[in-house]
């Protein structure tokens, strides 16, 4: 059985990931500074990831809770700009991620999947995207401290993989994470195309996000790679091509878009990881 640690396991995305991995036969070691009493994980350990010693222990062995890991899924972070000060976001997120990457190296773990973010694509697109649909094909454009950290983490992963050639690190650039309860708000987005233009009207159902994590864990490769992870459709009932033309006139649309097709391209995740979203707010 594969034993995998999930950091941020009590969070919005983490709870789906823990549940999904346990369902698919993984033994999950949940790591978070806030316990989740309803966790589906086999093992839960409270840990502050900004403390390097705690992270080394948590990823190596913790008494009778676990005696080693095959993989790490790192999701823990302050998950958006503006939730606290920029300095606090920077300090928590970069320190936690360095500690997880470095402790995994110390523990000899060769399979790491972590949460990057759609924000590195240039959200909120006050500067228009270079083309639509956006994808992994242009350099990162962080526009906030939160996103800057995500960009630095991708760069950090590049060097960890250079130092350890057997290592695989996959960064998943998740869109805005949604639970099924959130879908009640979606019809209201339709009235004003400006409301959700900041992420090109995309979203990710937490359950599909969890699928992407599992596909990334199971993908056989070495080195670093990044993937945009969104649902197949937009949050809007208007046609994607019409939204792009109205809100971003002059931005090249590089191919014909399906009626409600996501403008955060998931082509690479589909092709390389076999990711295929199963859920939609449309039911
Ligand atoms: N929510 C979104 O829309 C979204 C979009 C793109 C990317 N992401 C990324 O996905 C990941 C998960 O996001 P989420 O929405 O589940 O966030 P969340 O806030 O619901 O969960 C994050 C979890 O991380 C834990 N955590 C934070 N700092 C920690 C630390 N120093 N030590 C231990 N635990 C710590 C928190 O206790 C929390 O349970 C994050 O990396 C976030 O940046 C989220």
PDB file of C-alpha atoms and ligand atoms in Angstrom:
ATOM      1  CA  UNK A   1       0.000   0.000   0.000  1.00  0.00           C
ATOM      2  CA  UNK A   2       1.271   3.487  -0.851  1.00  0.00           C
ATOM      3  CA  UNK A   3       1.562   5.806   2.133  1.00  0.00           C
ATOM      4  CA  UNK A   4       1.187   9.479   1.251  1.00  0.00           C
ATOM      5  CA  UNK A   5       1.270  12.577   3.439  1.00  0.00           C
ATOM      6  CA  UNK A   6      -1.207  15.331   2.612  1.00  0.00           C
ATOM      7  CA  UNK A   7      -0.398  18.751   4.063  1.00  0.00           C
ATOM      8  CA  UNK A   8      -3.272  21.174   4.447  1.00  0.00           C
ATOM      9  CA  UNK A   9      -5.438  18.079   4.910  1.00  0.00           C
ATOM     10  CA  UNK A  10      -8.106  19.944   6.911  1.00  0.00           C
ATOM     11  CA  UNK A  11      -8.643  22.559   4.187  1.00  0.00           C
ATOM     12  CA  UNK A  12     -11.221  22.996   1.443  1.00  0.00           C
ATOM     13  CA  UNK A  13      -9.208  21.081  -1.153  1.00  0.00           C
ATOM     14  CA  UNK A  14      -7.312  18.903   1.336  1.00  0.00           C
ATOM     15  CA  UNK A  15     -10.431  17.199   2.665  1.00  0.00           C
ATOM     16  CA  UNK A  16     -11.380  16.094  -0.866  1.00  0.00           C
ATOM     17  CA  UNK A  17      -7.842  14.905  -1.549  1.00  0.00           C
ATOM     18  CA  UNK A  18      -7.675  12.857   1.669  1.00  0.00           C
ATOM     19  CA  UNK A  19     -11.028  11.259   0.962  1.00  0.00           C
ATOM     20  CA  UNK A  20     -10.244  10.529  -2.694  1.00  0.00           C
ATOM     21  CA  UNK A  21      -6.821   9.004  -1.988  1.00  0.00           C
ATOM     22  CA  UNK A  22      -8.128   6.814   0.823  1.00  0.00           C
ATOM     23  CA  UNK A  23     -10.921   5.642  -1.511  1.00  0.00           C
ATOM     24  CA  UNK A  24      -8.328   4.750  -4.129  1.00  0.00           C
ATOM     25  CA  UNK A  25      -6.338   2.528  -1.785  1.00  0.00           C
ATOM     26  CA  UNK A  26      -3.751   4.965  -0.450  1.00  0.00           C
ATOM     27  CA  UNK A  27      -2.889   5.184   3.242  1.00  0.00           C
ATOM     28  CA  UNK A  28      -3.068   8.898   3.996  1.00  0.00           C
ATOM     29  CA  UNK A  29      -1.100  10.659   6.717  1.00  0.00           C
ATOM     30  CA  UNK A  30      -2.917  13.961   7.257  1.00  0.00           C
ATOM     31  CA  UNK A  31      -0.715  16.892   8.271  1.00  0.00           C
ATOM     32  CA  UNK A  32      -2.215  20.213   9.342  1.00  0.00           C
ATOM     33  CA  UNK A  33      -1.871  22.693  12.172  1.00  0.00           C
ATOM     34  CA  UNK A  34      -5.678  22.554  12.597  1.00  0.00           C
ATOM     35  CA  UNK A  35      -7.084  19.070  13.231  1.00  0.00           C
ATOM     36  CA  UNK A  36     -10.062  17.845  11.179  1.00  0.00           C
ATOM     37  CA  UNK A  37     -12.188  15.697  13.479  1.00  0.00           C
ATOM     38  CA  UNK A  38     -14.068  14.238  10.495  1.00  0.00           C
ATOM     39  CA  UNK A  39     -10.921  13.379   8.534  1.00  0.00           C
ATOM     40  CA  UNK A  40     -10.991  10.283   6.316  1.00  0.00           C
ATOM     41  CA  UNK A  41      -7.220   9.861   6.805  1.00  0.00           C
ATOM     42  CA  UNK A  42      -5.693   6.714   8.305  1.00  0.00           C
ATOM     43  CA  UNK A  43      -3.415   8.857  10.453  1.00  0.00           C
ATOM     44  CA  UNK A  44      -3.546  12.531  11.472  1.00  0.00           C
ATOM     45  CA  UNK A  45      -0.664  14.476  12.945  1.00  0.00           C
ATOM     46  CA  UNK A  46      -0.847  18.095  14.017  1.00  0.00           C
ATOM     47  CA  UNK A  47       2.164  19.967  12.665  1.00  0.00           C
ATOM     48  CA  UNK A  48       3.217  23.559  12.108  1.00  0.00           C
ATOM     49  CA  UNK A  49       4.956  23.439   8.753  1.00  0.00           C
ATOM     50  CA  UNK A  50       6.888  26.647   9.413  1.00  0.00           C
ATOM     51  CA  UNK A  51       8.967  24.690  11.966  1.00  0.00           C
ATOM     52  CA  UNK A  52      11.616  22.755  10.027  1.00  0.00           C
ATOM     53  CA  UNK A  53      12.236  20.218  12.793  1.00  0.00           C
ATOM     54  CA  UNK A  54       8.559  19.331  12.985  1.00  0.00           C
ATOM     55  CA  UNK A  55       8.386  18.849   9.226  1.00  0.00           C
ATOM     56  CA  UNK A  56      11.463  16.596   9.108  1.00  0.00           C
ATOM     57  CA  UNK A  57       9.949  14.413  11.820  1.00  0.00           C
ATOM     58  CA  UNK A  58       6.487  14.450  10.232  1.00  0.00           C
ATOM     59  CA  UNK A  59       7.874  13.266   6.871  1.00  0.00           C
ATOM     60  CA  UNK A  60      10.305  10.719   8.317  1.00  0.00           C
ATOM     61  CA  UNK A  61       8.496   8.820  11.081  1.00  0.00           C
ATOM     62  CA  UNK A  62       6.210   9.765  13.963  1.00  0.00           C
ATOM     63  CA  UNK A  63       6.204   7.183  16.798  1.00  0.00           C
ATOM     64  CA  UNK A  64       3.653   4.496  15.964  1.00  0.00           C
ATOM     65  CA  UNK A  65       1.696   6.727  13.522  1.00  0.00           C
ATOM     66  CA  UNK A  66       3.836   6.019  10.463  1.00  0.00           C
ATOM     67  CA  UNK A  67       7.364   4.871   9.726  1.00  0.00           C
ATOM     68  CA  UNK A  68       8.003   6.405   6.341  1.00  0.00           C
ATOM     69  CA  UNK A  69       6.262   7.855   3.300  1.00  0.00           C
ATOM     70  CA  UNK A  70       6.202   7.048  -0.403  1.00  0.00           C
ATOM     71  CA  UNK A  71       4.933  10.459  -1.498  1.00  0.00           C
ATOM     72  CA  UNK A  72       3.917  13.910  -0.320  1.00  0.00           C
ATOM     73  CA  UNK A  73       1.018  16.088  -1.464  1.00  0.00           C
ATOM     74  CA  UNK A  74       1.671  19.613  -0.243  1.00  0.00           C
ATOM     75  CA  UNK A  75      -1.446  21.788  -0.150  1.00  0.00           C
ATOM     76  CA  UNK A  76      -1.004  23.757   3.090  1.00  0.00           C
ATOM     77  CA  UNK A  77      -0.916  27.512   2.576  1.00  0.00           C
ATOM     78  CA  UNK A  78      -2.752  30.707   3.245  1.00  0.00           C
ATOM     79  CA  UNK A  79      -4.834  30.159   0.089  1.00  0.00           C
ATOM     80  CA  UNK A  80      -5.410  33.599  -1.427  1.00  0.00           C
ATOM     81  CA  UNK A  81      -4.211  37.202  -1.451  1.00  0.00           C
ATOM     82  CA  UNK A  82      -5.664  39.538   1.160  1.00  0.00           C
ATOM     83  CA  UNK A  83      -6.583  37.004   3.846  1.00  0.00           C
ATOM     84  CA  UNK A  84      -3.784  38.357   6.031  1.00  0.00           C
ATOM     85  CA  UNK A  85      -0.924  40.773   5.400  1.00  0.00           C
ATOM     86  CA  UNK A  86       1.312  40.126   2.422  1.00  0.00           C
ATOM     87  CA  UNK A  87       4.315  39.675   4.709  1.00  0.00           C
ATOM     88  CA  UNK A  88       2.490  37.038   6.763  1.00  0.00           C
ATOM     89  CA  UNK A  89       1.356  35.240   3.602  1.00  0.00           C
ATOM     90  CA  UNK A  90       4.876  35.305   2.193  1.00  0.00           C
ATOM     91  CA  UNK A  91       6.446  34.119   5.406  1.00  0.00           C
ATOM     92  CA  UNK A  92       4.002  31.260   6.081  1.00  0.00           C
ATOM     93  CA  UNK A  93       3.741  29.961   2.539  1.00  0.00           C
ATOM     94  CA  UNK A  94       7.348  30.108   1.387  1.00  0.00           C
ATOM     95  CA  UNK A  95       8.666  28.730   4.684  1.00  0.00           C
ATOM     96  CA  UNK A  96       6.164  25.869   4.769  1.00  0.00           C
ATOM     97  CA  UNK A  97       6.955  24.936   1.173  1.00  0.00           C
ATOM     98  CA  UNK A  98      10.722  25.112   1.596  1.00  0.00           C
ATOM     99  CA  UNK A  99      10.418  22.969   4.716  1.00  0.00           C
ATOM    100  CA  UNK A 100       8.271  20.359   2.953  1.00  0.00           C
ATOM    101  CA  UNK A 101      10.503  20.199  -0.148  1.00  0.00           C
ATOM    102  CA  UNK A 102      13.713  20.061   1.909  1.00  0.00           C
ATOM    103  CA  UNK A 103      12.416  17.582   4.493  1.00  0.00           C
ATOM    104  CA  UNK A 104      11.137  15.320   1.716  1.00  0.00           C
ATOM    105  CA  UNK A 105      14.636  15.364   0.258  1.00  0.00           C
ATOM    106  CA  UNK A 106      16.101  14.486   3.669  1.00  0.00           C
ATOM    107  CA  UNK A 107      13.570  11.653   4.013  1.00  0.00           C
ATOM    108  CA  UNK A 108      14.406  10.301   0.537  1.00  0.00           C
ATOM    109  CA  UNK A 109      10.881  10.872  -0.840  1.00  0.00           C
ATOM    110  CA  UNK A 110      10.922  11.024  -4.646  1.00  0.00           C
ATOM    111  CA  UNK A 111       7.291  11.796  -5.453  1.00  0.00           C
ATOM    112  CA  UNK A 112       5.966  15.278  -4.625  1.00  0.00           C
ATOM    113  CA  UNK A 113       2.791  16.941  -5.849  1.00  0.00           C
ATOM    114  CA  UNK A 114       2.022  20.443  -4.656  1.00  0.00           C
ATOM    115  CA  UNK A 115      -0.602  23.144  -5.083  1.00  0.00           C
ATOM    116  CA  UNK A 116       0.496  25.977  -7.314  1.00  0.00           C
ATOM    117  CA  UNK A 117      -2.206  28.341  -8.495  1.00  0.00           C
ATOM    118  CA  UNK A 118      -4.007  29.790 -11.496  1.00  0.00           C
ATOM    119  CA  UNK A 119      -2.843  33.180 -10.230  1.00  0.00           C
ATOM    120  CA  UNK A 120       0.639  32.668 -11.769  1.00  0.00           C
ATOM    121  CA  UNK A 121      -1.035  32.952 -15.195  1.00  0.00           C
ATOM    122  CA  UNK A 122      -1.505  36.674 -14.557  1.00  0.00           C
ATOM    123  CA  UNK A 123      -4.721  36.912 -12.530  1.00  0.00           C
ATOM    124  CA  UNK A 124      -6.648  39.184 -12.128  1.00  0.00           C
ATOM    125  CA  UNK A 125      -5.800  39.934 -15.773  1.00  0.00           C
ATOM    126  CA  UNK A 126      -5.793  43.716 -15.378  1.00  0.00           C
ATOM    127  CA  UNK A 127      -3.127  43.182 -17.999  1.00  0.00           C
ATOM    128  CA  UNK A 128      -4.867  41.125 -20.643  1.00  0.00           C
ATOM    129  CA  UNK A 129      -3.741  37.516 -21.121  1.00  0.00           C
ATOM    130  CA  UNK A 130      -1.364  36.939 -24.048  1.00  0.00           C
ATOM    131  CA  UNK A 131      -3.874  34.603 -25.701  1.00  0.00           C
ATOM    132  CA  UNK A 132      -7.011  32.614 -24.904  1.00  0.00           C
ATOM    133  CA  UNK A 133      -7.256  29.894 -23.717  1.00  0.00           C
ATOM    134  CA  UNK A 134      -4.314  30.483 -21.377  1.00  0.00           C
ATOM    135  CA  UNK A 135      -2.035  27.536 -20.720  1.00  0.00           C
ATOM    136  CA  UNK A 136       1.408  26.591 -19.375  1.00  0.00           C
ATOM    137  CA  UNK A 137       3.146  27.993 -22.456  1.00  0.00           C
ATOM    138  CA  UNK A 138       4.204  31.459 -21.264  1.00  0.00           C
ATOM    139  CA  UNK A 139       6.359  32.657 -18.343  1.00  0.00           C
ATOM    140  CA  UNK A 140       4.673  33.190 -14.961  1.00  0.00           C
ATOM    141  CA  UNK A 141       3.134  36.632 -14.337  1.00  0.00           C
ATOM    142  CA  UNK A 142       2.451  36.931 -10.575  1.00  0.00           C
ATOM    143  CA  UNK A 143       0.486  40.068  -9.703  1.00  0.00           C
ATOM    144  CA  UNK A 144       0.281  39.629  -5.905  1.00  0.00           C
ATOM    145  CA  UNK A 145       2.539  38.498  -3.081  1.00  0.00           C
ATOM    146  CA  UNK A 146       0.482  35.305  -2.768  1.00  0.00           C
ATOM    147  CA  UNK A 147       1.101  34.561  -6.446  1.00  0.00           C
ATOM    148  CA  UNK A 148       4.741  35.608  -6.194  1.00  0.00           C
ATOM    149  CA  UNK A 149       5.246  32.842  -3.631  1.00  0.00           C
ATOM    150  CA  UNK A 150       3.565  30.306  -5.931  1.00  0.00           C
ATOM    151  CA  UNK A 151       5.947  31.409  -8.713  1.00  0.00           C
ATOM    152  CA  UNK A 152       8.963  31.120  -6.408  1.00  0.00           C
ATOM    153  CA  UNK A 153       7.840  27.639  -5.368  1.00  0.00           C
ATOM    154  CA  UNK A 154       7.775  26.541  -9.006  1.00  0.00           C
ATOM    155  CA  UNK A 155      11.313  27.895  -9.383  1.00  0.00           C
ATOM    156  CA  UNK A 156      12.390  26.223  -6.131  1.00  0.00           C
ATOM    157  CA  UNK A 157      11.021  22.881  -7.376  1.00  0.00           C
ATOM    158  CA  UNK A 158      13.109  23.234 -10.530  1.00  0.00           C
ATOM    159  CA  UNK A 159      16.271  23.348  -8.462  1.00  0.00           C
ATOM    160  CA  UNK A 160      15.292  20.535  -6.100  1.00  0.00           C
ATOM    161  CA  UNK A 161      14.805  18.370  -9.196  1.00  0.00           C
ATOM    162  CA  UNK A 162      18.182  19.461 -10.543  1.00  0.00           C
ATOM    163  CA  UNK A 163      19.811  18.453  -7.242  1.00  0.00           C
ATOM    164  CA  UNK A 164      18.020  15.070  -7.084  1.00  0.00           C
ATOM    165  CA  UNK A 165      17.665  13.625 -10.597  1.00  0.00           C
ATOM    166  CA  UNK A 166      15.380  10.762  -9.438  1.00  0.00           C
ATOM    167  CA  UNK A 167      12.889  13.231  -7.981  1.00  0.00           C
ATOM    168  CA  UNK A 168       9.497  13.976  -9.540  1.00  0.00           C
ATOM    169  CA  UNK A 169       7.755  17.235  -8.569  1.00  0.00           C
ATOM    170  CA  UNK A 170       4.420  18.211 -10.087  1.00  0.00           C
ATOM    171  CA  UNK A 171       2.892  21.629  -9.483  1.00  0.00           C
ATOM    172  CA  UNK A 172      -0.853  21.820 -10.065  1.00  0.00           C
ATOM    173  CA  UNK A 173      -2.038  25.315 -10.952  1.00  0.00           C
ATOM    174  CA  UNK A 174      -5.507  24.962  -9.485  1.00  0.00           C
ATOM    175  CA  UNK A 175      -8.328  27.246 -10.476  1.00  0.00           C
ATOM    176  CA  UNK A 176     -10.723  28.604  -7.830  1.00  0.00           C
ATOM    177  CA  UNK A 177     -11.738  25.651  -5.642  1.00  0.00           C
ATOM    178  CA  UNK A 178     -15.473  24.957  -5.293  1.00  0.00           C
ATOM    179  CA  UNK A 179     -17.621  22.645  -3.200  1.00  0.00           C
ATOM    180  CA  UNK A 180     -21.033  21.550  -4.500  1.00  0.00           C
ATOM    181  CA  UNK A 181     -22.693  24.023  -2.063  1.00  0.00           C
ATOM    182  CA  UNK A 182     -20.920  26.863  -3.879  1.00  0.00           C
ATOM    183  CA  UNK A 183     -22.826  26.152  -7.085  1.00  0.00           C
ATOM    184  CA  UNK A 184     -25.919  27.923  -5.762  1.00  0.00           C
ATOM    185  CA  UNK A 185     -24.024  31.203  -6.337  1.00  0.00           C
ATOM    186  CA  UNK A 186     -23.119  30.461  -9.945  1.00  0.00           C
ATOM    187  CA  UNK A 187     -26.266  31.690 -11.697  1.00  0.00           C
ATOM    188  CA  UNK A 188     -25.630  35.142 -10.196  1.00  0.00           C
ATOM    189  CA  UNK A 189     -22.267  35.325 -12.026  1.00  0.00           C
ATOM    190  CA  UNK A 190     -24.102  35.343 -15.351  1.00  0.00           C
ATOM    191  CA  UNK A 191     -25.574  38.794 -14.946  1.00  0.00           C
ATOM    192  CA  UNK A 192     -22.223  40.577 -15.131  1.00  0.00           C
ATOM    193  CA  UNK A 193     -19.363  39.189 -17.228  1.00  0.00           C
ATOM    194  CA  UNK A 194     -16.961  41.464 -15.306  1.00  0.00           C
ATOM    195  CA  UNK A 195     -17.636  39.636 -12.017  1.00  0.00           C
ATOM    196  CA  UNK A 196     -15.513  36.593 -12.819  1.00  0.00           C
ATOM    197  CA  UNK A 197     -13.318  37.932 -15.605  1.00  0.00           C
ATOM    198  CA  UNK A 198     -10.386  37.889 -13.162  1.00  0.00           C
ATOM    199  CA  UNK A 199      -9.854  34.163 -13.713  1.00  0.00           C
ATOM    200  CA  UNK A 200     -11.417  33.881 -17.165  1.00  0.00           C
ATOM    201  CA  UNK A 201     -14.619  32.437 -15.637  1.00  0.00           C
ATOM    202  CA  UNK A 202     -12.932  29.182 -14.576  1.00  0.00           C
ATOM    203  CA  UNK A 203     -13.297  26.993 -11.477  1.00  0.00           C
ATOM    204  CA  UNK A 204     -12.277  23.609 -10.088  1.00  0.00           C
ATOM    205  CA  UNK A 205     -14.588  21.252  -8.250  1.00  0.00           C
ATOM    206  CA  UNK A 206     -12.658  19.994  -5.211  1.00  0.00           C
ATOM    207  CA  UNK A 207     -13.437  16.405  -6.180  1.00  0.00           C
ATOM    208  CA  UNK A 208     -11.900  16.887  -9.617  1.00  0.00           C
ATOM    209  CA  UNK A 209      -8.966  18.660  -7.988  1.00  0.00           C
ATOM    210  CA  UNK A 210      -8.457  15.519  -5.925  1.00  0.00           C
ATOM    211  CA  UNK A 211      -8.524  13.400  -9.072  1.00  0.00           C
ATOM    212  CA  UNK A 212      -5.800  15.605 -10.569  1.00  0.00           C
ATOM    213  CA  UNK A 213      -3.663  15.093  -7.451  1.00  0.00           C
ATOM    214  CA  UNK A 214      -3.992  11.310  -7.722  1.00  0.00           C
ATOM    215  CA  UNK A 215      -3.182  11.359 -11.450  1.00  0.00           C
ATOM    216  CA  UNK A 216      -0.110  13.459 -10.727  1.00  0.00           C
ATOM    217  CA  UNK A 217       1.004  11.074  -7.962  1.00  0.00           C
ATOM    218  CA  UNK A 218       0.593   8.113 -10.315  1.00  0.00           C
ATOM    219  CA  UNK A 219       2.294   9.767 -13.297  1.00  0.00           C
ATOM    220  CA  UNK A 220       5.673   8.157 -13.908  1.00  0.00           C
ATOM    221  CA  UNK A 221       8.327  10.743 -14.644  1.00  0.00           C
ATOM    222  CA  UNK A 222      11.304  12.551 -13.182  1.00  0.00           C
ATOM    223  CA  UNK A 223      11.916  16.281 -13.003  1.00  0.00           C
ATOM    224  CA  UNK A 224       9.527  19.157 -12.511  1.00  0.00           C
ATOM    225  CA  UNK A 225       6.351  19.851 -14.441  1.00  0.00           C
ATOM    226  CA  UNK A 226       3.333  22.130 -13.995  1.00  0.00           C
ATOM    227  CA  UNK A 227      -0.285  21.746 -15.098  1.00  0.00           C
ATOM    228  CA  UNK A 228      -3.302  24.025 -15.165  1.00  0.00           C
ATOM    229  CA  UNK A 229      -6.172  22.249 -13.377  1.00  0.00           C
ATOM    230  CA  UNK A 230      -9.706  23.492 -13.968  1.00  0.00           C
ATOM    231  CA  UNK A 231     -13.085  22.047 -14.819  1.00  0.00           C
ATOM    232  CA  UNK A 232     -13.965  21.472 -18.434  1.00  0.00           C
ATOM    233  CA  UNK A 233     -16.559  24.247 -18.503  1.00  0.00           C
ATOM    234  CA  UNK A 234     -16.839  27.875 -17.355  1.00  0.00           C
ATOM    235  CA  UNK A 235     -19.010  29.325 -14.569  1.00  0.00           C
ATOM    236  CA  UNK A 236     -21.134  31.112 -17.191  1.00  0.00           C
ATOM    237  CA  UNK A 237     -24.101  30.164 -19.344  1.00  0.00           C
ATOM    238  CA  UNK A 238     -22.979  32.566 -22.066  1.00  0.00           C
ATOM    239  CA  UNK A 239     -20.770  31.198 -24.824  1.00  0.00           C
ATOM    240  CA  UNK A 240     -17.058  31.268 -24.047  1.00  0.00           C
ATOM    241  CA  UNK A 241     -16.167  32.734 -27.438  1.00  0.00           C
ATOM    242  CA  UNK A 242     -18.619  35.633 -26.871  1.00  0.00           C
ATOM    243  CA  UNK A 243     -17.206  36.375 -23.405  1.00  0.00           C
ATOM    244  CA  UNK A 244     -13.651  36.421 -24.721  1.00  0.00           C
ATOM    245  CA  UNK A 245     -14.590  38.758 -27.586  1.00  0.00           C
ATOM    246  CA  UNK A 246     -16.570  41.145 -25.359  1.00  0.00           C
ATOM    247  CA  UNK A 247     -14.268  41.393 -22.337  1.00  0.00           C
ATOM    248  CA  UNK A 248     -10.870  40.838 -23.940  1.00  0.00           C
ATOM    249  CA  UNK A 249     -11.193  42.274 -27.471  1.00  0.00           C
ATOM    250  CA  UNK A 250      -7.885  42.131 -29.267  1.00  0.00           C
ATOM    251  CA  UNK A 251      -6.626  39.082 -27.358  1.00  0.00           C
ATOM    252  CA  UNK A 252      -6.038  36.301 -29.869  1.00  0.00           C
ATOM    253  CA  UNK A 253      -8.243  33.248 -29.408  1.00  0.00           C
ATOM    254  CA  UNK A 254      -5.961  30.478 -30.579  1.00  0.00           C
ATOM    255  CA  UNK A 255      -8.566  27.890 -31.471  1.00  0.00           C
ATOM    256  CA  UNK A 256     -12.285  27.425 -31.680  1.00  0.00           C
ATOM    257  CA  UNK A 257     -13.816  27.215 -28.204  1.00  0.00           C
ATOM    258  CA  UNK A 258     -16.570  24.809 -27.259  1.00  0.00           C
ATOM    259  CA  UNK A 259     -19.846  26.444 -26.156  1.00  0.00           C
ATOM    260  CA  UNK A 260     -18.908  26.705 -22.462  1.00  0.00           C
ATOM    261  CA  UNK A 261     -15.317  25.517 -22.709  1.00  0.00           C
ATOM    262  CA  UNK A 262     -12.882  26.554 -19.992  1.00  0.00           C
ATOM    263  CA  UNK A 263     -10.502  29.348 -20.989  1.00  0.00           C
ATOM    264  CA  UNK A 264      -7.938  27.933 -18.546  1.00  0.00           C
ATOM    265  CA  UNK A 265      -6.699  25.174 -20.825  1.00  0.00           C
ATOM    266  CA  UNK A 266      -6.581  21.693 -19.333  1.00  0.00           C
ATOM    267  CA  UNK A 267      -5.302  20.152 -22.567  1.00  0.00           C
ATOM    268  CA  UNK A 268      -1.878  19.385 -21.117  1.00  0.00           C
ATOM    269  CA  UNK A 269      -3.281  17.766 -17.959  1.00  0.00           C
ATOM    270  CA  UNK A 270      -5.592  15.647 -20.101  1.00  0.00           C
ATOM    271  CA  UNK A 271      -2.824  14.619 -22.477  1.00  0.00           C
ATOM    272  CA  UNK A 272      -0.017  13.966 -19.996  1.00  0.00           C
ATOM    273  CA  UNK A 273      -1.773  12.997 -16.760  1.00  0.00           C
ATOM    274  CA  UNK A 274      -4.987  11.486 -18.127  1.00  0.00           C
ATOM    275  CA  UNK A 275      -6.947  14.036 -16.068  1.00  0.00           C
ATOM    276  CA  UNK A 276     -10.623  14.190 -17.049  1.00  0.00           C
ATOM    277  CA  UNK A 277     -13.007  16.262 -14.912  1.00  0.00           C
ATOM    278  CA  UNK A 278     -16.137  14.358 -13.877  1.00  0.00           C
ATOM    279  CA  UNK A 279     -18.122  17.136 -12.237  1.00  0.00           C
ATOM    280  CA  UNK A 280     -19.772  20.360 -13.377  1.00  0.00           C
ATOM    281  CA  UNK A 281     -21.911  23.014 -11.731  1.00  0.00           C
ATOM    282  CA  UNK A 282     -24.368  22.359 -14.571  1.00  0.00           C
ATOM    283  CA  UNK A 283     -25.066  18.965 -12.943  1.00  0.00           C
TER     284      UNK A 283
HETATM  285  N1  LIG B   1      -9.011  27.836  -2.707  1.00  0.00           N
HETATM  286  C1  LIG B   1      -8.687  28.161  -3.951  1.00  0.00           C
HETATM  287  O1  LIG B   1      -9.510  28.706  -4.701  1.00  0.00           O
HETATM  288  C2  LIG B   1      -7.296  27.861  -4.463  1.00  0.00           C
HETATM  289  C3  LIG B   1      -6.986  28.149  -5.807  1.00  0.00           C
HETATM  290  C4  LIG B   1      -5.719  27.828  -6.300  1.00  0.00           C
HETATM  291  C5  LIG B   1      -4.789  27.251  -5.469  1.00  0.00           C
HETATM  292  N2  LIG B   1      -5.103  26.996  -4.152  1.00  0.00           N
HETATM  293  C6  LIG B   1      -4.093  26.386  -3.297  1.00  0.00           C
HETATM  294  O2  LIG B   1      -4.560  25.104  -2.896  1.00  0.00           O
HETATM  295  C7  LIG B   1      -4.100  24.818  -1.596  1.00  0.00           C
HETATM  296  C8  LIG B   1      -5.265  24.457  -0.694  1.00  0.00           C
HETATM  297  O3  LIG B   1      -6.169  25.545  -0.642  1.00  0.00           O
HETATM  298  P1  LIG B   1      -7.521  25.464   0.211  1.00  0.00           P
HETATM  299  O4  LIG B   1      -8.528  26.250  -0.520  1.00  0.00           O
HETATM  300  O5  LIG B   1      -7.810  24.067   0.580  1.00  0.00           O
HETATM  301  O6  LIG B   1      -7.086  26.306   1.507  1.00  0.00           O
HETATM  302  P2  LIG B   1      -7.611  26.169   3.021  1.00  0.00           P
HETATM  303  O7  LIG B   1      -7.268  27.430   3.742  1.00  0.00           O
HETATM  304  O8  LIG B   1      -9.014  25.689   3.061  1.00  0.00           O
HETATM  305  O9  LIG B   1      -6.679  25.011   3.591  1.00  0.00           O
HETATM  306  C9  LIG B   1      -5.303  25.209   3.827  1.00  0.00           C
HETATM  307  C10 LIG B   1      -4.907  24.375   5.025  1.00  0.00           C
HETATM  308  O10 LIG B   1      -3.503  24.575   5.246  1.00  0.00           O
HETATM  309  C11 LIG B   1      -3.275  24.648   6.642  1.00  0.00           C
HETATM  310  N3  LIG B   1      -2.039  25.412   6.872  1.00  0.00           N
HETATM  311  C12 LIG B   1      -1.731  26.647   6.414  1.00  0.00           C
HETATM  312  N4  LIG B   1      -0.515  27.001   6.861  1.00  0.00           N
HETATM  313  C13 LIG B   1      -0.055  25.969   7.614  1.00  0.00           C
HETATM  314  C14 LIG B   1       1.134  25.746   8.372  1.00  0.00           C
HETATM  315  N5  LIG B   1       2.097  26.671   8.454  1.00  0.00           N
HETATM  316  N6  LIG B   1       1.285  24.565   9.029  1.00  0.00           N
HETATM  317  C15 LIG B   1       0.298  23.621   8.969  1.00  0.00           C
HETATM  318  N7  LIG B   1      -0.850  23.780   8.291  1.00  0.00           N
HETATM  319  C16 LIG B   1      -1.028  24.943   7.630  1.00  0.00           C
HETATM  320  C17 LIG B   1      -4.518  25.352   7.223  1.00  0.00           C
HETATM  321  O11 LIG B   1      -4.680  25.022   8.591  1.00  0.00           O
HETATM  322  C18 LIG B   1      -5.631  24.792   6.325  1.00  0.00           C
HETATM  323  O12 LIG B   1      -6.260  23.651   6.895  1.00  0.00           O
HETATM  324  C19 LIG B   1      -3.311  26.051  -1.150  1.00  0.00           C
HETATM  325  O13 LIG B   1      -1.933  25.832  -1.420  1.00  0.00           O
HETATM  326  C20 LIG B   1      -3.844  27.149  -2.021  1.00  0.00           C
HETATM  327  O14 LIG B   1      -2.900  28.187  -2.179  1.00  0.00           O
HETATM  328  C21 LIG B   1      -6.341  27.279  -3.648  1.00  0.00           C
END
